[in-house]
Amino acid sequence: MRISVIGAGYVGLVTAAALASKGHNVIVVDTDETRVGMVNQKKSPIFEEGLDDMLSNCIDSNHLRATGDYREILPTDITLICVGTPSNPDGSMNLSYIKESARDIGRVLGAENGHHTVVVRSTVVPGTTKKVITPALEQHSGKKAHMDFDVAVNPEFLQEGKALHGFFNPDRIIIGEEERRAGDMVEKLYEGISAPVIRMGITTAEMIKFTSNAFLATKISFINDIGNICKKLGVDVYDVVKGVGIDYRIGEYFLNAGIGFGGSCLPKDLKALVHASGHLGYQPLVLESVLEVNRNQILTMLQMVEEKLGNLKGKTVCVLGLAFKPNTDDIRNAPALEVIRLLMEKGASVKAYDPLAMPNAKSALSEQVEYCRNAKEAVAGCDCILVLTEWDEFKDESLYHGKMVFDGRRVLDPGEAETFCDYCGICW
Ligand code: UDX
Ligand code: UDX
């Protein structure tokens, strides 16, 4: 198939490279010229395991190319919208990139003679495809949706760090469609991939993505709530999970207690869902609490540090881990960034190290953080260590000998850690 993908971010590039590697002819359209140049030079602008190699192979075999020119989507059969949908300051979803891409796709579709399918792969608040994207495509093309061109929804469930693996081994493929023809086109993209394909209406498909992310976030805040109670009881929440997770109705996954969830999706999608609910006249009490518990984990970490270290003015705090989770360079909504801001507000100096995320953290933080070349350099001479991302290299116990350690990710076994450092787990 001839495929165009709008947006060369995590979702767009992974989708484009994966489809090109299956033998489809793919072009990636991005408004950022630097990104376009990098992709064409076989260099991924973002870090994702295996993506550089896959991009390189697909470009060499002429199956993939990047461009800044929307007109190049004209000869393709199907266009996947993968632009970002970040948060507005009030928590609502910022649809400006989605609207711009719908406008630009619409303008091209105006000149199209064949039949085109537009697929929304970005996460959008349920109702957005019907109420915002389809009307914009119609307005700017002068054509009628579901007659002259088709619209479908195909949410991504890619987890950063294992996104390519996730593309080829999905738990399910969700297709939202108004007419069979559009759903069939989307299903064709995944030919050869073994997974249940579930087809439904467009708004239902959008809601499935939000519900998945809301549930994952709820599991994390739930176990952090339980962990906070356990800590007061002198019970280890990780032992509790071993006994609880074995119940198939509950499951062992996403029950790692700690500093809380971050990333480009869970926090933003949850906030957008709470915001959208308010507009529908419903107050989602569970979801609001999930966000509150997540915020409180950060404040709890700060409180623990202050309780043990006293006034933070003039103290040097080492932060190990900046990315929102290991095996990514992504720092969007990473708990570490907020912890650093609060530490510095209280007068502490911060030394930090992350194997991949330091360049991104440097651009995101205006604070004067001392970025170190490795973990050993970061821990040297500090008053305490905060572990905020569970990178494998932070499991090296020699980093912590004789230090005061606050573990936000359970990188150390508490029983063992107590023998070589002054150890404090966030909720264990
Ligand atoms: C984003 C959202 O975070 C996610 O919820 C959604 O499901 C898919 O999009 P991500 O791929 O990580 O995920 O976003 P980002 O890395 O910001 O990439 C978006 C890309 O789109 C960027 O390369 C940006 O330059 C490009 N873009 C943005 C356009 O090409 N045109 C625009 O108008 C806006
Ligand atoms: C998530 C969803 O998993 C994915 O399906 C969706 O498409 C995009 O959002 P991602 O943001 O890549 O993926 O990260 P994920 O692995 O879900 O982790 C999210 C956050 O939760 C991370 O900050 C992680 O550290 C935290 N987390 C995860 C916990 O605190 N405890 C856990 O048990 C699991």
XYZ file of C-alpha atoms in Angstrom, residues 7-9 13 28-45 65-72:
30
model
C 4.059 13.528 12.375
C 7.589 12.190 12.874
C 7.306 11.841 16.665
C 8.014 7.348 13.246
C 6.358 10.718 6.686
C 5.222 14.336 6.645
C 6.433 16.669 9.383
C 6.343 20.457 9.665
C 9.704 20.434 11.476
C 12.417 20.642 8.793
C 15.135 19.453 11.144
C 13.198 16.277 11.850
C 12.581 15.711 8.139
C 16.311 16.127 7.420
C 17.298 13.769 10.215
C 14.933 11.031 9.100
C 16.166 11.252 5.513
C 19.722 10.979 6.830
C 18.634 7.743 8.538
C 18.840 9.271 11.990
C 15.849 9.059 14.301
C 15.122 12.397 16.039
C 11.082 8.926 3.008
C 10.331 12.086 4.983
C 9.043 15.375 3.595
C 7.733 18.737 4.758
C 5.316 18.965 1.838
C 1.754 17.810 2.467
C 1.112 17.602 -1.285
C 3.100 14.381 -1.282
